[in-house]
Coordinates of C-alpha atoms in Angstrom, one line a residue:
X224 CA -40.0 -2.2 -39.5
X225 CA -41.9 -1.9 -42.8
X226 CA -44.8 -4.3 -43.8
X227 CA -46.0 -4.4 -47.4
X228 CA -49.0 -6.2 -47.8
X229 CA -51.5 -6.8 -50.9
X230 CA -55.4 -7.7 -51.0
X231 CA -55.3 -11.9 -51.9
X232 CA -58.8 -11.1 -52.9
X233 CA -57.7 -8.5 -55.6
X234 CA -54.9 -8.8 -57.4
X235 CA -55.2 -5.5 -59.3
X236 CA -55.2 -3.0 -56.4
X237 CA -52.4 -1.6 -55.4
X238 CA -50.5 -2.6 -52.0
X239 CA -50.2 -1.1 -49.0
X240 CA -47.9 -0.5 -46.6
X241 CA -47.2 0.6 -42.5
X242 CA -44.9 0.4 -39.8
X243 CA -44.5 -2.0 -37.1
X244 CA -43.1 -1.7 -34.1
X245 CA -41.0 -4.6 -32.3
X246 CA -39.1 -4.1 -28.7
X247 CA -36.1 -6.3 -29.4
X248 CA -34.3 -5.0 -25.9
X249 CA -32.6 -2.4 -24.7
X250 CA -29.0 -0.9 -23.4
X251 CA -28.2 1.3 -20.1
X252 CA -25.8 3.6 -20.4
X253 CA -24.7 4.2 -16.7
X254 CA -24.1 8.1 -16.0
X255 CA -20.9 6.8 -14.2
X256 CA -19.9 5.4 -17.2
X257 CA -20.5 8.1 -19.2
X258 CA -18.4 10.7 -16.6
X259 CA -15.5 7.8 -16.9
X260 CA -15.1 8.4 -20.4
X261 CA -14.2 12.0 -20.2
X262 CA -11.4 10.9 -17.7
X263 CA -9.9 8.3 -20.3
X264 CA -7.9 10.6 -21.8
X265 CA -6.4 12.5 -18.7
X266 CA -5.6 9.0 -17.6
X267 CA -4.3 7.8 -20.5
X268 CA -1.4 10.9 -20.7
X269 CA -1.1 9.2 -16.9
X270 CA -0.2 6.2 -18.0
X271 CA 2.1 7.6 -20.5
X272 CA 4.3 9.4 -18.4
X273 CA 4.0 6.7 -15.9
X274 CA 6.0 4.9 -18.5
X275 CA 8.1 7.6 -19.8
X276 CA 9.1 8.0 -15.8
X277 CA 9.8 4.4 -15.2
X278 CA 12.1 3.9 -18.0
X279 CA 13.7 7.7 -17.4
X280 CA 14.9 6.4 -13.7
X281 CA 15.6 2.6 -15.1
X282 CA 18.2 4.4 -17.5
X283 CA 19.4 6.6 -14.3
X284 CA 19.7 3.5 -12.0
X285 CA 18.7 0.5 -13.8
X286 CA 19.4 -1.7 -10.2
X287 CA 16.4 0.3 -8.0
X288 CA 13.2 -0.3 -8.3
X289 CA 10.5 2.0 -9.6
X290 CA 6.9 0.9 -9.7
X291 CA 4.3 3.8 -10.8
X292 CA 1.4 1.3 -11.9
X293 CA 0.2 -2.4 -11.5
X294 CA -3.0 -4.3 -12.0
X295 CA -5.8 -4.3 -9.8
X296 CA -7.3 -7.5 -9.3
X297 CA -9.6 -7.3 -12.4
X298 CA -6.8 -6.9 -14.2
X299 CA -7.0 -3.0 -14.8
X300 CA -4.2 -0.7 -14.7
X301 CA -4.2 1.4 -12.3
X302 CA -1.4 4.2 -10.7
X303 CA -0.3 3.0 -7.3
X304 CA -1.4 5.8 -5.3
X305 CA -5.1 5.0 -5.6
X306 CA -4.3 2.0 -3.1
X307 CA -3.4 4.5 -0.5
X308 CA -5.9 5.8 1.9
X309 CA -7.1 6.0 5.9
X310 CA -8.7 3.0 7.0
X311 CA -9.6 1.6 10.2
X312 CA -7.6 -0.9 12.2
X313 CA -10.0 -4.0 14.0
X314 CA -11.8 -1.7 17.1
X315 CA -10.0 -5.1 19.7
X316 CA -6.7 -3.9 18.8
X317 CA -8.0 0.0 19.3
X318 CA -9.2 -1.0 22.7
X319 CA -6.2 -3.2 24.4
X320 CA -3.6 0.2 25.2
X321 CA -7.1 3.0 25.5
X322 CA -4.2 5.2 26.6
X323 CA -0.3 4.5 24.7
X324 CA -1.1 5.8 21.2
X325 CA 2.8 3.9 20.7
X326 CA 2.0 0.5 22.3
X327 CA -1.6 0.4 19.8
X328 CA 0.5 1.4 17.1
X329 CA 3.0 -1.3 17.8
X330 CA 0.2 -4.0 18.2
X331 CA -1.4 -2.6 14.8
X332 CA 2.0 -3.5 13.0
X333 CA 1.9 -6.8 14.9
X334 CA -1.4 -7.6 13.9
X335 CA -0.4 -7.3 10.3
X336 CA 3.0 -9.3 10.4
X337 CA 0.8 -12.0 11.2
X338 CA -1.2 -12.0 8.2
X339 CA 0.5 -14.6 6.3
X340 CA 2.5 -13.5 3.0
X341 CA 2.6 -15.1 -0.3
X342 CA 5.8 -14.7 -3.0
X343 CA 4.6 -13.0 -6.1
X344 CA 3.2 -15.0 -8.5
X345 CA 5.1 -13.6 -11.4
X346 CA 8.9 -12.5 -12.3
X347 CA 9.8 -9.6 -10.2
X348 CA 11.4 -7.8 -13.2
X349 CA 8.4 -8.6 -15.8
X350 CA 6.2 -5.2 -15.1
X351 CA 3.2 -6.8 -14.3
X352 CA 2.6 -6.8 -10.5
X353 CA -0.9 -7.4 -9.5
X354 CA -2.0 -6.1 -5.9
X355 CA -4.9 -6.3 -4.3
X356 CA -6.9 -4.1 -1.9
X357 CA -6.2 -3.8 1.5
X358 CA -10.5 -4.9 2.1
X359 CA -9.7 -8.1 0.0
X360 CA -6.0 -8.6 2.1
X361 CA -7.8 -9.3 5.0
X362 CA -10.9 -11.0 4.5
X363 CA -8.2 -13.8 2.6
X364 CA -6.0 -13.0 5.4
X365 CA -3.3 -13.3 2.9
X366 CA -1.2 -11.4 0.9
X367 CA 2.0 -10.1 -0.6
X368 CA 5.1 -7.7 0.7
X369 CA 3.5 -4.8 -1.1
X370 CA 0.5 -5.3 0.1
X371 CA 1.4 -5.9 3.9
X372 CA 2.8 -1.9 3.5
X373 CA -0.1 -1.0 2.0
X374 CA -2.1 -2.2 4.8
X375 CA 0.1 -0.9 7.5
X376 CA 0.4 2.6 5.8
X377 CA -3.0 2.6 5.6
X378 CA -3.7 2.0 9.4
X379 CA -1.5 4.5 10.0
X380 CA -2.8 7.2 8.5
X381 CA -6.0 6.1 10.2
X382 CA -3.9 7.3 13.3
X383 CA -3.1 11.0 11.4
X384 CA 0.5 9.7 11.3
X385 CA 2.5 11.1 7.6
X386 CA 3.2 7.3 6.3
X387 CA 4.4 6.6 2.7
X388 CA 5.1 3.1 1.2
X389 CA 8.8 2.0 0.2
X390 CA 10.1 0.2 -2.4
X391 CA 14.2 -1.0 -1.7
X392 CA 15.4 -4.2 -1.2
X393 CA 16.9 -6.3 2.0
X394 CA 19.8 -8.1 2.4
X395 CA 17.5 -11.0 4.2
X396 CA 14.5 -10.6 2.2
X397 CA 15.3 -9.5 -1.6
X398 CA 12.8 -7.0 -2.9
X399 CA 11.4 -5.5 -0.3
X400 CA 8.6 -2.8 1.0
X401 CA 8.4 -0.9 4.1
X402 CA 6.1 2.0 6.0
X403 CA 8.3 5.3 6.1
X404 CA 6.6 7.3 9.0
X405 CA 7.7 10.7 9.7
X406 CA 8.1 11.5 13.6
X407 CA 8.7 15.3 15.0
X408 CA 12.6 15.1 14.7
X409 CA 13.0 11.4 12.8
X410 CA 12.0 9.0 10.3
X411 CA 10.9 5.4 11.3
X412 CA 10.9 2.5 8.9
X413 CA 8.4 -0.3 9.7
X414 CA 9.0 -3.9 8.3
X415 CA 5.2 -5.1 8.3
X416 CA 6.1 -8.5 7.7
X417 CA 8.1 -8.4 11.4
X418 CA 6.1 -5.8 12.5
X419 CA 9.7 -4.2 13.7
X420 CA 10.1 0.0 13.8
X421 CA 13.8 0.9 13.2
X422 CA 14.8 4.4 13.5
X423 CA 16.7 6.1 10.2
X424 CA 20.1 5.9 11.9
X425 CA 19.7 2.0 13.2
X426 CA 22.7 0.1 11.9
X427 CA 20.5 -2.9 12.3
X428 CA 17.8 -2.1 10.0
X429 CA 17.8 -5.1 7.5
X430 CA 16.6 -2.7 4.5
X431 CA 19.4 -2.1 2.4
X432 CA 18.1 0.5 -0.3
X433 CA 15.5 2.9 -0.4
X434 CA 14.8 3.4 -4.0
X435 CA 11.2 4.7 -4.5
X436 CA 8.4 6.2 -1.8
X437 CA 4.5 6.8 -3.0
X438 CA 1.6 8.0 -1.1
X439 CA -1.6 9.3 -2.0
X440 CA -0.6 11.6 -4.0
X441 CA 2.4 10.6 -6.4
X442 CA 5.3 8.4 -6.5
X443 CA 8.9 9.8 -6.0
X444 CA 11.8 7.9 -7.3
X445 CA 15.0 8.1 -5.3
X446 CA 17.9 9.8 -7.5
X447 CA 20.8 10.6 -4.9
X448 CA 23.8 8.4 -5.2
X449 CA 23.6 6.6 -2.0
X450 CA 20.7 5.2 -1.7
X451 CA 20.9 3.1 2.2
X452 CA 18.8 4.3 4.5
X453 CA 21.1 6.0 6.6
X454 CA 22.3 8.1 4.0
X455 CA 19.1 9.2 2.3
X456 CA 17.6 12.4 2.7
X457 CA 13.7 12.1 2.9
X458 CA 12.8 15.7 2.2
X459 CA 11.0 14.4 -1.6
X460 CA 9.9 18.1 -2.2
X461 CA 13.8 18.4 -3.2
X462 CA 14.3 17.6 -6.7
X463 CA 17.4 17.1 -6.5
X464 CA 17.0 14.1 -4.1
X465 CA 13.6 12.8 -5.9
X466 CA 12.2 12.5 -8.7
X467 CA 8.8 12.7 -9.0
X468 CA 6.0 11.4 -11.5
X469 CA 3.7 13.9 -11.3
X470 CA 4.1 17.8 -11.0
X471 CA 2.8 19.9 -8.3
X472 CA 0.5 21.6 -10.4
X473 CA -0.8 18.7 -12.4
X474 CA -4.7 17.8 -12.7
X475 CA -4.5 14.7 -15.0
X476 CA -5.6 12.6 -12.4
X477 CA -8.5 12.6 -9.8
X478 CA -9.1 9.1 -9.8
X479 CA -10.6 7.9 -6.6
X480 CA -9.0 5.7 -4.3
X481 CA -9.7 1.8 -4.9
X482 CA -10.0 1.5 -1.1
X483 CA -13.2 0.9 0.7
X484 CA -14.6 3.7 3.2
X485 CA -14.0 1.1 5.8
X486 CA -13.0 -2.3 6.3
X487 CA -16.0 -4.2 8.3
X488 CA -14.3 -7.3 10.4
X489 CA -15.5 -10.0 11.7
X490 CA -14.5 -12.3 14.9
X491 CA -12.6 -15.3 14.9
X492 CA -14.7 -18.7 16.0
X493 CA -13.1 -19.7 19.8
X494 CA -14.1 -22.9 19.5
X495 CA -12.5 -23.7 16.1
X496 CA -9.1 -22.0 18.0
X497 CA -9.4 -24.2 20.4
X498 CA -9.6 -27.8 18.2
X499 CA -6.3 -26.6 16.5
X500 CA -4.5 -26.1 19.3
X501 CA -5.1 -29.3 20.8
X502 CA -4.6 -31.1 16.8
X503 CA -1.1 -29.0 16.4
X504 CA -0.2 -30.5 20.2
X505 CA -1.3 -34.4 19.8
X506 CA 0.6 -34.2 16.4
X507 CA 3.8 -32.3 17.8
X508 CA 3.6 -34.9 20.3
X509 CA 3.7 -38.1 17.9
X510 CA 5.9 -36.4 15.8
X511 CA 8.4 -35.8 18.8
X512 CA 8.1 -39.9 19.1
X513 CA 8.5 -40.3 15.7
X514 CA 11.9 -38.5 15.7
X515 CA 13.0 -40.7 18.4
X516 CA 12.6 -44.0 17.2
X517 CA 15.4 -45.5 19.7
X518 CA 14.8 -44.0 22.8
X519 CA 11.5 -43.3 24.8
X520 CA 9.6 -40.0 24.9
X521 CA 8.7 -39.1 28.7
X522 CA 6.7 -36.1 29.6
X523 CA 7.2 -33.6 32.2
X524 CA 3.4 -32.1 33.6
X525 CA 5.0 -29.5 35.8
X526 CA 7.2 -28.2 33.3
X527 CA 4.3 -28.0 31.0
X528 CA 2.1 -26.7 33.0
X529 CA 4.5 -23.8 33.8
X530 CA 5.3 -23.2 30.3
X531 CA 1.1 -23.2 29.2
X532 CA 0.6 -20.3 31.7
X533 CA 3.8 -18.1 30.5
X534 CA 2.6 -18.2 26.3
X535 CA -0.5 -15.9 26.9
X536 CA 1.3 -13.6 28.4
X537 CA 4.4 -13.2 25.5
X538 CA 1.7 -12.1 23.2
X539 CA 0.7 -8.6 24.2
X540 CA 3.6 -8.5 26.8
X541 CA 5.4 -6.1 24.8
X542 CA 9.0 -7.0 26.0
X543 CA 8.1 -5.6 29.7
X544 CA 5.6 -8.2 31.5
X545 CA 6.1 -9.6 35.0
X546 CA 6.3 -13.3 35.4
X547 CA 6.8 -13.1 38.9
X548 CA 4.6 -16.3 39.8
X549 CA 5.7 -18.6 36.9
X550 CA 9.6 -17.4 37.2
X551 CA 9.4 -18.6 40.9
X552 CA 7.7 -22.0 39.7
X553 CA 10.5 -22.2 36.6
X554 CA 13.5 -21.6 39.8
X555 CA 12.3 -24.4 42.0
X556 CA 12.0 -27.2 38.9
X557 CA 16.1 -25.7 37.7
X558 CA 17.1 -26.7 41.3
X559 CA 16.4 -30.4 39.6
X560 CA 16.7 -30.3 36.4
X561 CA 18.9 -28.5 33.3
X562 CA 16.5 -27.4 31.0
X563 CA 16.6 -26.5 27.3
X564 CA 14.1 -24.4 25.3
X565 CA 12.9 -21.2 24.2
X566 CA 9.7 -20.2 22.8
X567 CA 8.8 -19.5 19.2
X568 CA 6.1 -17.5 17.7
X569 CA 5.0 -17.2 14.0
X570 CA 1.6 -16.5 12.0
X571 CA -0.5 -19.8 11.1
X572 CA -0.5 -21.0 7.9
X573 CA -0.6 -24.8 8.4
X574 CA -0.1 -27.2 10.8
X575 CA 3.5 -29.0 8.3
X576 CA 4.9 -25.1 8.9
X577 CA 5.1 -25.5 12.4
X578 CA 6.1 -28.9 12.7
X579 CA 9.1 -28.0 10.4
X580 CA 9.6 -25.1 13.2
X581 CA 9.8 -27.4 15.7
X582 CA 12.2 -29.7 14.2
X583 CA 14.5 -27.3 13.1
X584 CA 15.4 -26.3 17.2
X585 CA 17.0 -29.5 17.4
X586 CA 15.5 -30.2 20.6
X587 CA 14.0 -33.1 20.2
X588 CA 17.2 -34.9 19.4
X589 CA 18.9 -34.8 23.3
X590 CA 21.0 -37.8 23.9
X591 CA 20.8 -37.7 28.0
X592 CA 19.9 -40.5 29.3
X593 CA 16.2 -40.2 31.2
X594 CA 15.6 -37.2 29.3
X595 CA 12.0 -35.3 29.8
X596 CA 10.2 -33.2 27.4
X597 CA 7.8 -30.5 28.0
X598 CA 5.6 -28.9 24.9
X599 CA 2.6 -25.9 25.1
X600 CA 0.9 -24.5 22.9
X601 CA -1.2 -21.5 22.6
X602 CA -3.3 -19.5 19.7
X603 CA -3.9 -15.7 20.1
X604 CA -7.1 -15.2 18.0
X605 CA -7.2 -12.0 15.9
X606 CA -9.6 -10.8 13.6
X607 CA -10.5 -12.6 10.4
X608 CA -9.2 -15.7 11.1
X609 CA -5.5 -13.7 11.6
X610 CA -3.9 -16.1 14.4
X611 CA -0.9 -15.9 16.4
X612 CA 0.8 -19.3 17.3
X613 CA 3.0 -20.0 20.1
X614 CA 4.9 -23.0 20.6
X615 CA 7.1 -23.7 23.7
X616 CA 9.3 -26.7 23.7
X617 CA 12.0 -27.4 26.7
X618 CA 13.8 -30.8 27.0
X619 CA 14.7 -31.3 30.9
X620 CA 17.7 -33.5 32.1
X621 CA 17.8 -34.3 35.7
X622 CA 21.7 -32.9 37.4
X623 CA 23.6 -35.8 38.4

């Protein structure tokens, strides 16, 4: 700043002048930044072909769905193969089956069925999907389809496993993604919102289409006529099955993955499971008496206490446990009584889900006279507050 001053005491001499400084504040350039903004233009010719490709296949096949970009969750824009990386599943799960790499792997796609899923927010069709990391997935313990593949992908290629993300749809579910995992002679496809593996060939698969895979790497969109599983052929390096976004030799993009190095979890309270099972049983209960306003609501202890020892064992049975103790408990109460029931298993998101479970089995509503009732519960804890709920319900009639 320049000063010009004058002697008051005499007016006739000339003024002077000089320079003062003043610190009014500063601005940091971060060097990250300034690396960043050589890569805006490689990754704006990204995004550019990412739209020339989407609207390319949408003119091919305007009824399969291509996503090559969606917003982060501070609403950048960002290609979707920077969501996939290696990251580690919770060690408890790692150390349950030390030596069937298959059962862990099972239990890992369990483990993320039972994170609860959320519709997505906005119009399928409108362009802009927002997902979030797999780090922020779990610590809300929350999250949509995409990003329960994600997550499951992910943990798979924790494992070494080849795993890509697909986009298709489902005859049960609409819009759909699944894990494609490639075994030594087959391909699986993992729903991670069952946690069911079917093989490529199983007519029972629910997925419909397959109409786009991306990994790490780039995003392939599916261009051969028939596009049901059973029919695809998963060899992407073929052109003439796949279209890809990005060329072999391309170097537009090395944009980093958004994914953290690792996920750090963190246990689930006891206690706190504990006070919610016995809160979802005392309300089950009224509600059971609520339902049957004209007739009384009698409770069987054997039967219960049969049925409270066989739930911990359903979790991690893995379709081939032994209930050699309980099943000979279960024969001695059918010599008395005919007994209705089956158990039902689903993720916990509130306590109004599984009452509307419950109600929907119909049990409750038995006409025979001096009908009984028998209700456990149990809650396997997971990491992060990720629980597994099990209700049992059986009505019992005495044989005549």
């Amino acid at each position: 700043m320049i000063i010009e001053k004058q002697d008051p005491y005499c007016k006739s001499c000339s003024s002077y002048s000089h320079i003062r400084k003043n610190w009014l504040g500063s601005i940091v350039f971060p060097f990250s930044a300034l690396l960043q903004q050589s890569e805006f233009s490689d990754q704006t010719d990204v995004f550019k072909r990412a739209q020339i490709f989407k609207k390319s296949c949408q003119a091919m096949f305007p009824n399969r769905r291509v996503t090559a970009t969606v917003f982060n969750g501070e609403g950048i824009q960002i290609l979707v193969t920077r969501y996939i990386k290696a990251l580690n599943p919770p060690q408890q799960l790692l150390d349950i089956f030390l030596h069937d790499s298959n059962a862990t792997l099972d239990l890992i796609a369990r483990f993320v069925s039972l994170i609860p899923v959320v519709p997505d927010v906005l119009d399928e069709n409108d362009g802009f999907d927002i997902w979030m990391t797999s780090e922020r997935c779990i610590s809300l313990a929350i999250g949509n389809k995409e990003e329960h593949a994600i997550l499951l992908c992910n943990f798979f290629l924790y494992f070494g496993k080849k795993a890509l993300v697909v986009l298709g749809t489902s005859m049960l579910e609409g819009q759909v993604a699944y894990v494609l995992t490639q075994e030594t002679d087959e391909f699986l496809l993992w729903n991670p919102l069952t946690g069911q593996c079917h093989k490529q060939f199983d007519p029972f698969c629910p997925l419909q289409s397959v109409d786009c895979l991306f990994d790490d790497g780039n995003v392939w969109f599916n261009i051969q006529q028939n596009n049901t599983p059973m029919a695809v052929h998963f060899d992407y390096s073929k052109e003439s099955f796949w279209k890809q976004l990005l060329p072999k030799d391309f170097q537009g993009t090395n944009a980093q993955s958004i994914q953290p190095e690792e996920i750090i979890y963190c246990e689930t309270n006891k206690s706190m499971i504990e006070d919610l099972k016995n809160r979802i049983e005392r309300t089950l209960k009224c509600k059971m008496m609520e339902w049957r306003p004209k007739q009384p609501t009698h409770w069987n202890r054997q039967c219960t206490y049969i049925l409270q020892k066989i739930l911990p064992k359903l979790e991690l049975g893995t379709g081939s446990f032994v209930l050699s103790e309980e099943e000979g408990e279960f024969e001695r109460l059918l010599q008395f009584y005919w007994v209705t029931g089956f158990p039902m298993q689903m993720p916990y998101t509130d306590v109004q889900s599984i009452i509307d479970a419950v109600y929907q089995t119909g049990i409750h509503s038995s006409e025979f006279p001096q009908t009984e009732f028998a209700l456990a519960v149990y809650i396997h804890p997971y990491p992060n507050n990720v629980l597994s709920v099990w209700v049992y319900l059986a009505s019992l009639a005495r044989h005549e």
